[in-house]
Amino acid sequence: MAIVILGISAFYHDSAAALIIDGEIIAAAQEERFTRIKNDPGFPDNAIKYVLEEGGINYNDLSAIAFYDKPLLKFERLLETYHAFSPKGLLSFVMAMPVWIKEKLFIKKLIRKKISRFGSSKIPILFPEHHLSHAASAYYPSPFDDAAILTIDGVGEWATTTICHGKANKITILKELHFPHSAGLLYAAFTYYLGFKVNSGEYKLMGLAPYGNPNSIQTEEFKKKILTELVDIREDGSIILNMHYFDFATKQRMADDKKWEALFGMPRREPESVISQIHMDLALAIQEVTESIIIALAGTAQKITGSKNLVMAGGVALNCVANSKVAKSGIFENIWIQPAAGDAGGALGAAYAAYHIWGKGERKKHGFADAMKGAFLGPQYDDKYILRAIRKYEVGFSHFENFAELTAIVSKKIADGNVVGWFQDRMEFGPRALGNRSILGDPRNPEMQKIINVKIKAREEFRPFAPSILLEDAGLYFKTDFCSPYMLFVESLKDELRNDEPGNYYELGLHDRLYHIRSNIQSVTHVDYSARVQTVSKESNPKFYQLISDFKKITGCSMLINTSFNVRDEPVVCTPNDAYQDFMNTEMDYLVMGNFLLDKRKVQS
């Protein structure tokens, strides 16, 4: 009889559901994609409905439900923290308790109530620890039979960082770092102080860091102050935060603004305000400190496991710059990172943990590939469904029986300077669009970064875009020949493809540096000549591969700009209707859904 596990993450941020049958991932999706609420923390009713339907599973066929953390242990941490820091945080404590006592403390009962809409059977509900869920999400779908497992995030129940060893179908927890000492919360505090939103603005902080001057006295001073006043980094990568400066343990904010202003000589940046060099240098300082922590932790993980392979998960594992430093350090021969490394991936990890630990399921062999199916685990819509959606709006369209004819036309339109919404097959699981829910442009066009950021995504101009490149051509552009299907690593552009910086480069303002022509693939070359690369193979995504190949035939360029199909503060599109709405509400030129092509000029006429 099949072992069927439903994994759930919920009630904090980025709720999700995942379905595993006999160790195979069948489906996974974030709730935000259905509700259209960014990082939706609510119970994932829609995601559960989808994964059960995708698997052809009736609720009563489930072997178990796995929730991604232990609420009672988290409540214990909350109580002990407030007690340890009392009388500080009394108001926050008074505000938090009613919610916990009414809802979160009785999550098993709440889950039973919420899940009852799907069936009446008393399915067992399991509660693996938060970091075990992350560890399971990293190890079990990886291509390795033996691996060190490093999980780093803000906080689970008590743990903020864990080092585990995965071997065959078992995970052994070897070391833990406990709250409040957290690399994730340290980085989040700087996200807050630099005017970005915690739990979603960390990408912005990482993108801002390369604008910092690595040779400036100011950057060095910031690093020195971080390392002497805010965090003590031990040789093994464990850290101790100076809680005199942090408020996250007792208040509804990350840091003490006045103390940080006295330390760094600058007030907290107001959201949406001007970004100055002092902000860029502070971003670079914390990015480099974070990298040093992660590299030290990786060294410890290798030392105590003896493994040549590393797998990672937890929100900090989405820091692709740090990931690349670990990969290039030579500590491990191989590294694999869960593409849904944050809390959404916790749903998948919880299901995996339940299957292997509770269900005693054997681990499937993946060969050299991982088990994530390219992260294409969400809903898909056939041409019949797409046609119904288009007809609802009574707009003109072109339909192509031959997909190769469609990609030949679309690649030419991209080469001519148009921006294309690209909607194909199953939606991606995790934060990255990998070629099925993407906005595409020509990386050679020096204006394209500004066009997509400002006119389409409605986000900060400084944020970089990723190149999606044919796997076999990656070495033509970048310093390392590598495979990076999930956009989780950065790579440096080859020296011979770079244009020289002006002598006063770091004296220039943000915009002058941003629009300095650095290479002939300007719109995917960040200010430090790096790029967050996605390699595309014919096996992993044949349709996207064909489109990029056709673009190469026309232009000689083996890549496209690839950014997620959404606008600011909105989740990635899920349905054809979502895609059409974003297409019409932005300055995208064309929309491709399945074998259909919509032209903005014809739609509006």
Coordinates of C-alpha atoms in Angstrom, one line a residue:
M1 CA 0.0 0.0 0.0
A2 CA 1.3 3.4 -1.0
I3 CA 2.6 5.8 1.7
V4 CA 0.9 9.2 0.9
I5 CA 2.1 12.2 2.9
L6 CA 0.6 15.8 2.8
G7 CA 3.1 18.4 4.1
I8 CA 1.9 21.8 5.3
S9 CA 3.6 25.0 6.4
A10 CA 1.4 27.8 7.7
F11 CA 0.7 30.6 10.3
Y12 CA 4.0 32.5 10.0
H13 CA 4.7 33.5 6.3
D14 CA 4.8 31.8 2.9
S15 CA 2.3 29.0 3.7
A16 CA 2.4 26.0 1.3
A17 CA 1.4 22.4 0.8
A18 CA 3.3 19.5 -0.8
L19 CA 2.3 15.9 -1.6
I20 CA 4.7 12.9 -1.6
I21 CA 3.6 9.4 -2.7
D22 CA 6.1 6.6 -1.9
G23 CA 8.9 9.1 -1.7
E24 CA 8.2 10.9 -5.0
I25 CA 7.2 14.6 -5.1
I26 CA 3.9 14.8 -6.9
A27 CA 3.0 18.5 -6.4
A28 CA 3.9 21.5 -4.2
A29 CA 2.6 25.1 -4.2
Q30 CA 2.5 28.3 -2.1
E31 CA -0.8 29.5 -0.9
E32 CA 0.0 33.1 -2.0
R33 CA -0.2 32.0 -5.7
F34 CA -3.9 31.2 -5.3
T35 CA -5.0 34.0 -2.9
R36 CA -2.8 36.7 -4.5
I37 CA -1.6 37.8 -1.1
K38 CA 2.2 38.1 -1.0
N39 CA 3.8 35.7 1.5
D40 CA 0.3 34.6 2.6
P41 CA 0.6 33.2 6.2
G42 CA -2.9 31.7 6.2
F43 CA -3.9 28.0 6.2
P44 CA -3.1 26.7 2.7
D45 CA -6.6 25.6 1.8
N46 CA -6.1 26.3 -1.9
A47 CA -2.6 24.7 -2.1
I48 CA -3.9 21.6 -0.3
K49 CA -6.8 21.3 -2.7
Y50 CA -4.4 21.6 -5.7
V51 CA -1.8 19.1 -4.5
L52 CA -4.5 16.5 -3.7
E53 CA -6.2 17.0 -7.1
E54 CA -2.8 16.9 -8.9
G55 CA -2.0 13.6 -7.2
G56 CA -5.5 12.1 -7.8
I57 CA -5.7 11.6 -4.1
N58 CA -8.8 11.6 -1.9
Y59 CA -8.2 13.1 1.6
N60 CA -9.1 9.7 3.1
D61 CA -6.2 8.1 1.2
L62 CA -3.6 10.1 3.1
S63 CA -1.3 8.1 5.3
A64 CA -0.3 11.2 7.4
I65 CA -0.3 14.9 7.5
A66 CA 3.0 16.6 8.5
F67 CA 3.2 20.2 9.8
Y68 CA 6.6 21.9 9.4
D69 CA 7.3 22.7 13.1
K70 CA 6.4 22.0 16.7
P71 CA 4.1 24.8 18.0
L72 CA 4.3 23.8 21.7
L73 CA 8.1 24.0 21.5
K74 CA 7.9 27.4 19.8
F75 CA 5.5 28.6 22.6
E76 CA 8.0 27.4 25.2
R77 CA 10.6 29.5 23.5
L78 CA 8.3 32.5 23.5
L79 CA 7.5 32.2 27.2
E80 CA 11.2 31.7 28.2
T81 CA 12.3 34.6 26.1
Y82 CA 9.9 37.0 27.6
H83 CA 10.8 35.8 31.1
A84 CA 14.5 36.1 30.4
F85 CA 14.2 39.7 29.1
S86 CA 11.5 40.9 31.5
P87 CA 10.3 43.5 32.2
K88 CA 11.3 44.5 28.6
G89 CA 8.7 43.5 26.1
L90 CA 5.7 43.4 28.5
L91 CA 3.4 45.2 26.0
S92 CA 4.5 42.8 23.2
F93 CA 3.9 39.8 25.5
V94 CA 0.4 41.1 26.4
M95 CA -0.4 41.5 22.7
A96 CA 1.0 38.1 21.6
M97 CA -0.6 35.9 24.3
P98 CA -4.2 36.1 23.3
V99 CA -3.3 35.0 19.7
W100 CA -1.3 32.1 21.0
I101 CA -3.8 30.9 23.6
K102 CA -6.7 31.2 21.2
E103 CA -5.1 29.8 18.0
K104 CA -1.4 28.8 17.8
L105 CA -1.2 26.9 21.1
F106 CA -3.8 24.5 19.8
I107 CA -2.6 24.1 16.2
K108 CA -3.3 20.4 16.1
K109 CA -7.0 21.1 16.8
L110 CA -6.9 24.1 14.4
I111 CA -5.4 21.9 11.6
R112 CA -8.1 19.3 12.3
K113 CA -10.8 22.0 12.0
K114 CA -9.3 23.5 8.8
I115 CA -8.6 20.2 7.1
S116 CA -12.1 18.8 7.9
R117 CA -13.4 20.4 4.7
F118 CA -11.4 17.8 2.7
G119 CA -12.7 14.7 4.6
S120 CA -13.7 13.3 8.0
S121 CA -11.1 10.6 8.6
K122 CA -8.8 11.0 11.6
I123 CA -5.5 11.1 9.6
P124 CA -2.4 11.2 11.9
I125 CA -0.9 14.6 12.2
L126 CA 2.9 14.7 12.7
F127 CA 5.1 17.6 13.9
P128 CA 8.7 17.4 12.8
E129 CA 10.9 20.2 14.2
H130 CA 11.3 23.3 12.0
H131 CA 14.9 22.7 11.2
L132 CA 14.5 19.0 10.6
S133 CA 11.9 19.9 8.0
H134 CA 14.4 22.3 6.4
A135 CA 17.1 19.6 6.6
A136 CA 14.8 17.0 5.0
S137 CA 13.9 19.3 2.2
A138 CA 17.6 19.8 1.4
Y139 CA 18.8 16.2 1.7
Y140 CA 16.1 13.9 0.5
P141 CA 15.6 15.4 -3.0
S142 CA 19.3 16.0 -3.4
P143 CA 21.4 13.8 -5.7
F144 CA 23.6 12.6 -2.8
D145 CA 23.5 9.5 -0.7
D146 CA 25.8 11.1 1.8
A147 CA 25.9 14.8 2.6
A148 CA 26.5 17.4 5.3
I149 CA 23.3 19.4 5.8
L150 CA 23.4 23.0 6.8
T151 CA 20.2 24.9 7.6
I152 CA 20.2 28.6 8.5
D153 CA 17.2 30.9 9.0
G154 CA 15.7 33.4 11.4
V155 CA 14.4 30.9 14.0
G156 CA 12.3 27.7 14.1
E157 CA 11.3 26.6 17.6
W158 CA 14.6 27.2 19.4
A159 CA 17.1 26.4 16.6
T160 CA 18.4 29.1 14.3
T161 CA 21.1 27.0 12.6
T162 CA 21.7 23.3 12.5
I163 CA 24.4 21.0 11.1
C164 CA 23.1 17.5 10.3
H165 CA 24.5 14.4 8.5
G166 CA 22.3 12.7 5.8
K167 CA 23.2 9.1 5.0
A168 CA 20.9 6.7 3.0
N169 CA 17.5 7.5 4.4
K170 CA 18.5 8.9 7.8
I171 CA 19.3 12.4 9.1
T172 CA 21.3 12.8 12.2
I173 CA 21.3 16.2 13.9
L174 CA 24.8 17.0 15.1
K175 CA 24.9 20.6 16.2
E176 CA 22.4 23.4 16.8
L177 CA 22.6 27.1 17.5
H178 CA 19.7 28.5 19.5
F179 CA 17.7 31.7 19.6
P180 CA 18.3 34.6 19.9
H181 CA 21.7 34.1 18.3
S182 CA 20.8 33.9 14.6
A183 CA 22.5 34.8 11.3
G184 CA 19.1 35.1 9.7
L185 CA 17.9 37.6 12.3
L186 CA 21.1 39.5 12.1
Y187 CA 20.7 39.9 8.4
A188 CA 17.0 40.7 8.8
A189 CA 17.9 43.5 11.3
F190 CA 20.0 45.2 8.6
T191 CA 17.2 44.7 6.1
Y192 CA 15.0 46.6 8.5
Y193 CA 17.5 49.3 9.3
L194 CA 18.2 49.9 5.6
G195 CA 14.5 50.5 4.9
F196 CA 13.4 47.2 3.4
K197 CA 10.7 44.9 4.6
V198 CA 11.8 41.9 6.7
N199 CA 11.1 38.4 5.3
S200 CA 10.9 39.8 1.7
G201 CA 13.4 42.7 1.4
E202 CA 16.5 40.6 2.1
Y203 CA 16.9 40.1 -1.7
K204 CA 17.0 43.9 -2.0
L205 CA 19.8 44.1 0.6
M206 CA 21.8 41.5 -1.2
G207 CA 21.3 43.3 -4.5
L208 CA 22.3 46.6 -3.0
A209 CA 25.5 45.3 -1.4
P210 CA 27.6 45.3 -4.6
Y211 CA 27.2 49.1 -4.8
G212 CA 29.2 49.4 -1.6
N213 CA 32.8 50.3 -2.0
P214 CA 34.9 47.3 -0.9
N215 CA 38.0 49.5 -0.5
S216 CA 36.5 52.4 1.5
I217 CA 37.4 53.2 5.0
Q218 CA 33.7 53.5 5.7
T219 CA 32.9 50.0 4.7
E220 CA 35.8 48.6 6.8
E221 CA 34.7 50.7 9.8
F222 CA 31.1 49.3 9.4
K223 CA 32.4 45.8 9.4
K224 CA 34.6 46.4 12.4
K225 CA 31.6 47.8 14.3
I226 CA 29.4 44.9 13.4
L227 CA 32.1 42.4 14.5
T228 CA 33.0 44.2 17.7
E229 CA 29.6 45.5 18.9
L230 CA 26.8 43.4 17.3
V231 CA 28.1 39.9 16.7
D232 CA 30.8 37.7 18.1
I233 CA 31.7 35.0 15.4
R234 CA 33.4 31.9 16.8
E235 CA 35.8 29.8 14.8
D236 CA 33.2 27.1 14.1
G237 CA 30.7 29.7 12.7
S238 CA 28.5 29.9 15.8
I239 CA 27.6 33.4 16.8
I240 CA 26.6 35.4 19.8
L241 CA 24.5 38.5 19.2
N242 CA 24.8 41.5 21.5
M243 CA 21.1 41.8 22.5
H244 CA 21.7 45.3 23.8
Y245 CA 21.2 46.4 20.2
F246 CA 18.4 44.1 19.1
D247 CA 14.7 44.3 19.9
F248 CA 13.3 41.3 18.0
A249 CA 13.2 39.1 21.2
T250 CA 10.7 41.4 23.0
K251 CA 9.2 44.0 20.6
Q252 CA 7.6 44.1 17.2
R253 CA 10.7 45.5 15.5
M254 CA 14.2 44.2 14.7
A255 CA 16.6 46.7 16.2
D256 CA 16.9 49.7 18.6
D257 CA 17.0 52.6 16.1
K258 CA 18.6 55.1 18.5
K259 CA 21.4 52.7 19.5
W260 CA 22.1 51.7 15.9
E261 CA 22.2 55.4 14.9
A262 CA 24.7 56.1 17.6
L263 CA 26.8 53.1 16.4
F264 CA 26.7 53.7 12.7
G265 CA 26.4 57.5 12.6
M266 CA 23.3 57.3 10.4
P267 CA 19.5 57.2 11.1
R268 CA 17.4 54.3 9.9
R269 CA 16.7 54.8 6.3
E270 CA 13.0 55.5 5.7
P271 CA 11.4 53.0 3.2
E272 CA 11.3 54.4 -0.4
S273 CA 13.7 57.2 0.5
V274 CA 16.9 58.1 -1.4
I275 CA 19.7 55.5 -1.1
S276 CA 23.1 57.0 -0.4
Q277 CA 26.6 55.6 -0.4
I278 CA 26.5 55.1 3.4
H279 CA 23.5 52.7 2.9
M280 CA 25.4 50.8 0.1
D281 CA 28.5 50.5 2.2
L282 CA 26.5 49.2 5.2
A283 CA 24.8 46.7 3.0
L284 CA 28.2 45.5 1.7
A285 CA 29.5 45.2 5.3
I286 CA 26.7 43.0 6.6
Q287 CA 26.8 40.9 3.4
E288 CA 30.5 40.2 3.8
V289 CA 30.0 39.4 7.5
T290 CA 27.2 37.0 6.7
E291 CA 29.4 35.3 4.1
S292 CA 32.1 34.8 6.7
I293 CA 29.6 33.2 9.1
I294 CA 28.3 30.8 6.4
I295 CA 31.7 29.8 5.2
A296 CA 32.8 29.0 8.8
L297 CA 29.7 26.9 9.4
A298 CA 30.3 25.0 6.1
G299 CA 33.9 24.3 7.3
T300 CA 32.5 22.9 10.6
A301 CA 29.9 20.8 8.8
Q302 CA 32.6 19.2 6.6
K303 CA 34.9 18.6 9.6
I304 CA 32.3 16.8 11.7
T305 CA 30.6 14.8 8.9
G306 CA 33.6 14.1 6.7
S307 CA 31.3 14.3 3.7
K308 CA 32.4 15.6 0.3
N309 CA 28.8 16.9 -0.4
L310 CA 26.9 19.8 1.2
V311 CA 23.1 20.5 1.0
M312 CA 21.5 23.6 2.3
A313 CA 18.1 25.0 3.2
G314 CA 16.5 27.7 5.4
G315 CA 15.9 31.3 4.3
V316 CA 19.6 32.3 4.5
A317 CA 20.3 29.6 1.8
L318 CA 18.6 31.9 -0.7
N319 CA 21.6 34.3 -0.4
C320 CA 23.1 33.2 -3.7
V321 CA 26.3 35.4 -3.2
A322 CA 27.1 33.6 0.0
N323 CA 26.3 30.2 -1.6
S324 CA 28.8 31.0 -4.4
K325 CA 31.5 31.8 -1.8
V326 CA 30.9 28.5 -0.1
A327 CA 31.0 26.6 -3.5
K328 CA 34.3 28.3 -4.5
S329 CA 35.9 27.8 -1.1
G330 CA 36.8 24.2 -1.9
I331 CA 35.4 23.0 1.4
F332 CA 33.1 20.6 -0.4
E333 CA 33.3 18.9 -3.8
N334 CA 29.6 19.3 -4.5
I335 CA 26.9 21.6 -3.2
W336 CA 23.1 21.4 -3.7
I337 CA 20.5 23.9 -2.4
Q338 CA 16.8 23.4 -2.0
P339 CA 15.2 25.9 -4.5
A340 CA 12.3 26.5 -2.1
A341 CA 14.7 27.0 0.8
G342 CA 12.4 29.2 2.9
D343 CA 9.3 28.3 4.9
A344 CA 7.4 27.2 1.8
G345 CA 9.9 24.4 1.3
G346 CA 9.3 23.5 5.0
A347 CA 6.0 21.9 3.8
L348 CA 8.0 19.6 1.4
G349 CA 10.6 18.8 4.1
A350 CA 7.9 18.0 6.6
A351 CA 6.4 15.5 4.1
Y352 CA 9.8 14.0 3.4
A353 CA 10.6 13.7 7.1
A354 CA 7.3 11.9 7.7
Y355 CA 7.8 9.5 4.8
H356 CA 11.4 8.5 5.8
I357 CA 11.2 8.7 9.6
W358 CA 7.6 8.0 10.5
G359 CA 6.8 5.8 7.5
K360 CA 10.3 4.2 7.3
G361 CA 10.2 4.7 3.5
E362 CA 13.3 3.8 1.5
R363 CA 15.1 6.6 -0.3
K364 CA 14.8 6.6 -4.1
K365 CA 17.9 6.8 -6.3
H366 CA 18.1 10.0 -8.4
G367 CA 21.4 9.4 -10.2
F368 CA 23.1 12.7 -11.0
A369 CA 19.8 14.5 -11.1
D370 CA 17.8 15.8 -8.1
A371 CA 14.2 14.9 -7.3
M372 CA 12.7 18.4 -7.6
K373 CA 11.6 18.0 -11.3
G374 CA 13.1 21.4 -12.1
A375 CA 10.9 22.9 -9.3
F376 CA 8.0 22.7 -11.7
L377 CA 5.6 21.3 -9.2
G378 CA 2.6 23.7 -9.4
P379 CA -0.6 23.9 -11.5
Q380 CA -0.6 23.8 -15.3
Y381 CA -3.2 24.9 -17.8
D382 CA -3.8 23.4 -21.2
D383 CA -4.6 25.3 -24.4
K384 CA -8.3 24.6 -24.0
Y385 CA -8.3 26.3 -20.6
I386 CA -6.1 29.2 -21.8
L387 CA -8.4 29.8 -24.8
R388 CA -11.5 30.0 -22.5
A389 CA -9.6 32.6 -20.4
I390 CA -8.6 34.7 -23.5
R391 CA -12.1 34.6 -25.0
K392 CA -13.5 36.0 -21.7
Y393 CA -11.7 39.2 -22.5
E394 CA -12.8 39.3 -26.2
V395 CA -9.3 40.2 -27.4
G396 CA -7.5 39.1 -30.6
F397 CA -4.8 36.4 -30.5
S398 CA -2.7 34.2 -32.6
H399 CA -2.6 30.4 -32.1
F400 CA 0.3 28.2 -33.4
E401 CA -0.1 24.5 -33.9
N402 CA 3.7 24.3 -34.3
F403 CA 5.5 25.4 -31.1
A404 CA 8.8 25.8 -33.0
E405 CA 7.0 28.4 -35.2
L406 CA 5.9 30.3 -32.1
T407 CA 9.4 30.4 -30.5
A408 CA 10.9 31.5 -33.7
I409 CA 8.5 34.5 -33.8
V410 CA 8.8 35.3 -30.1
S411 CA 12.6 35.2 -30.1
K412 CA 12.6 37.7 -32.9
K413 CA 10.3 40.0 -31.0
I414 CA 12.6 39.9 -28.0
A415 CA 15.6 40.6 -30.2
D416 CA 13.7 43.7 -31.5
G417 CA 13.5 45.1 -28.0
N418 CA 10.1 43.9 -26.8
V419 CA 9.3 42.6 -23.4
V420 CA 7.4 39.2 -23.3
G421 CA 5.4 37.6 -20.6
W422 CA 6.0 33.8 -20.8
F423 CA 3.5 31.4 -19.3
Q424 CA 4.0 27.7 -19.9
D425 CA 3.2 24.3 -18.2
R426 CA 3.6 23.8 -14.5
M427 CA 4.2 26.7 -12.1
E428 CA 7.5 26.9 -10.2
F429 CA 7.6 26.0 -6.5
G430 CA 9.8 28.5 -4.5
P431 CA 10.6 32.2 -5.0
R432 CA 12.3 32.0 -8.5
A433 CA 10.7 32.0 -11.9
L434 CA 12.7 29.4 -13.9
G435 CA 11.1 29.7 -17.3
N436 CA 7.4 28.8 -16.9
R437 CA 6.1 32.0 -15.2
S438 CA 8.7 34.5 -16.5
I439 CA 9.1 38.0 -18.0
L440 CA 11.7 37.9 -20.7
G441 CA 13.9 40.5 -22.4
D442 CA 17.1 41.0 -24.4
P443 CA 20.1 41.1 -22.1
R444 CA 22.2 43.0 -24.8
N445 CA 19.8 46.0 -24.6
P446 CA 21.3 48.5 -22.1
E447 CA 17.9 50.0 -21.5
M448 CA 16.2 46.7 -20.7
Q449 CA 17.0 46.6 -17.0
K450 CA 15.5 50.0 -16.5
I451 CA 12.5 49.2 -18.7
I452 CA 11.6 46.1 -16.8
N453 CA 12.3 47.4 -13.3
V454 CA 10.5 50.7 -13.7
K455 CA 7.8 50.2 -16.4
I456 CA 6.8 46.6 -15.7
K457 CA 7.9 45.4 -12.3
A458 CA 7.5 48.8 -10.6
R459 CA 10.4 48.1 -8.3
E460 CA 13.8 49.7 -7.4
E461 CA 16.0 50.5 -10.4
F462 CA 19.1 49.1 -8.7
R463 CA 17.8 45.5 -8.5
P464 CA 19.6 43.2 -10.9
F465 CA 18.2 40.6 -13.3
A466 CA 19.2 37.0 -13.9
P467 CA 20.4 35.6 -17.2
S468 CA 18.8 32.3 -18.3
I469 CA 21.5 30.7 -20.4
L470 CA 21.9 27.5 -22.4
L471 CA 23.8 25.1 -20.1
E472 CA 26.4 24.2 -22.7
D473 CA 27.2 27.9 -23.3
A474 CA 27.6 29.1 -19.7
G475 CA 31.4 28.8 -20.0
L476 CA 31.5 31.2 -22.9
Y477 CA 30.4 34.1 -20.7
F478 CA 31.3 33.2 -17.1
K479 CA 34.5 32.2 -15.4
T480 CA 33.3 28.8 -14.3
D481 CA 31.6 26.1 -16.4
F482 CA 28.8 25.0 -14.0
C483 CA 25.2 23.8 -13.7
S484 CA 22.9 26.2 -11.8
P485 CA 19.3 25.3 -12.7
Y486 CA 17.7 27.1 -9.8
M487 CA 19.3 30.6 -9.8
L488 CA 21.0 30.0 -6.4
F489 CA 24.5 30.9 -7.3
V490 CA 26.2 34.0 -8.8
E491 CA 29.1 33.9 -11.3
S492 CA 31.6 36.4 -12.5
L493 CA 31.6 37.6 -16.1
K494 CA 34.8 36.7 -18.0
D495 CA 37.5 39.4 -17.9
E496 CA 37.6 39.7 -21.7
L497 CA 33.9 40.5 -21.8
R498 CA 34.1 43.4 -19.3
N499 CA 34.3 47.1 -20.1
D500 CA 36.7 49.0 -17.9
E501 CA 35.4 51.0 -14.9
P502 CA 36.0 54.7 -14.9
G503 CA 38.7 55.7 -12.4
N504 CA 36.2 57.4 -10.1
Y505 CA 33.7 54.5 -10.2
Y506 CA 32.9 54.5 -6.5
E507 CA 32.6 58.3 -6.4
L508 CA 29.7 58.1 -8.9
G509 CA 26.2 58.0 -7.6
L510 CA 24.1 54.8 -7.7
H511 CA 22.4 55.7 -11.0
D512 CA 25.7 56.6 -12.8
R513 CA 27.2 53.3 -11.7
L514 CA 24.1 51.4 -12.6
Y515 CA 24.0 52.8 -16.2
H516 CA 27.7 52.6 -16.8
I517 CA 28.0 50.2 -19.8
R518 CA 29.9 47.2 -18.2
S519 CA 29.5 44.6 -20.9
N520 CA 27.6 43.7 -24.1
I521 CA 25.1 41.9 -21.9
Q522 CA 24.6 45.0 -19.8
S523 CA 21.1 44.2 -18.4
V524 CA 22.2 41.1 -16.6
T525 CA 25.7 42.2 -15.6
H526 CA 25.5 43.6 -12.0
V527 CA 27.7 46.5 -10.9
D528 CA 30.4 44.1 -9.6
Y529 CA 30.4 42.1 -13.0
S530 CA 28.5 39.3 -11.4
A531 CA 25.2 37.6 -12.5
R532 CA 22.8 35.3 -10.7
V533 CA 22.8 32.6 -13.4
Q534 CA 20.2 30.0 -14.4
T535 CA 21.5 27.3 -16.7
V536 CA 18.8 25.8 -18.9
S537 CA 19.0 22.3 -20.4
K538 CA 16.9 20.6 -23.0
E539 CA 15.9 17.9 -20.5
S540 CA 14.9 20.2 -17.7
N541 CA 12.7 22.7 -19.7
P542 CA 12.5 21.9 -23.5
K543 CA 10.2 24.8 -24.3
F544 CA 12.3 27.5 -22.6
Y545 CA 15.5 25.9 -24.1
Q546 CA 14.0 26.1 -27.6
L547 CA 13.1 29.7 -27.1
I548 CA 16.7 30.6 -26.0
S549 CA 18.2 28.5 -28.8
D550 CA 16.1 30.4 -31.3
F551 CA 17.2 33.7 -29.8
K552 CA 20.8 32.5 -30.1
K553 CA 20.3 31.7 -33.8
I554 CA 19.1 35.3 -34.5
T555 CA 21.5 37.2 -32.2
G556 CA 24.4 34.9 -31.4
C557 CA 23.6 35.5 -27.7
S558 CA 22.8 32.3 -25.7
M559 CA 20.7 33.9 -22.9
L560 CA 17.6 35.9 -22.0
I561 CA 16.8 38.2 -19.1
N562 CA 14.5 36.1 -16.9
T563 CA 12.6 37.7 -14.1
S564 CA 9.5 36.4 -12.3
F565 CA 6.1 37.1 -13.8
N566 CA 4.6 39.5 -11.3
V567 CA 4.6 43.2 -10.3
R568 CA 5.8 44.7 -7.1
D569 CA 4.1 43.4 -3.9
E570 CA 2.3 40.7 -5.8
P571 CA 3.0 36.9 -6.0
V572 CA 4.2 35.3 -9.2
V573 CA 1.2 34.6 -11.5
C574 CA -0.5 31.3 -11.3
T575 CA -3.4 31.2 -13.7
P576 CA -3.9 32.5 -17.3
N577 CA -6.2 35.2 -15.8
D578 CA -3.4 36.3 -13.5
A579 CA -1.0 36.5 -16.4
Y580 CA -3.5 38.5 -18.5
Q581 CA -4.1 41.0 -15.8
D582 CA -0.4 41.7 -15.2
F583 CA 0.1 41.9 -19.0
M584 CA -2.6 44.5 -19.3
N585 CA -1.6 46.5 -16.2
T586 CA 2.0 46.9 -17.3
E587 CA 4.0 47.9 -20.4
M588 CA 4.7 44.4 -21.5
D589 CA 4.6 44.2 -25.3
Y590 CA 3.6 40.5 -25.8
L591 CA 2.1 37.7 -23.8
V592 CA 2.7 34.0 -24.6
M593 CA 0.5 31.5 -22.9
G594 CA 0.8 27.9 -24.1
N595 CA 0.7 28.1 -27.9
F596 CA -1.1 31.5 -27.9
L597 CA 0.4 34.9 -28.6
L598 CA -1.2 38.2 -27.6
D599 CA 0.1 41.5 -29.0
K600 CA -0.6 44.5 -26.6
R601 CA -1.2 46.8 -29.6
K602 CA -3.9 44.6 -31.0
V603 CA -5.4 43.9 -27.6
Q604 CA -5.8 47.6 -26.9
S605 CA -7.0 48.6 -30.4

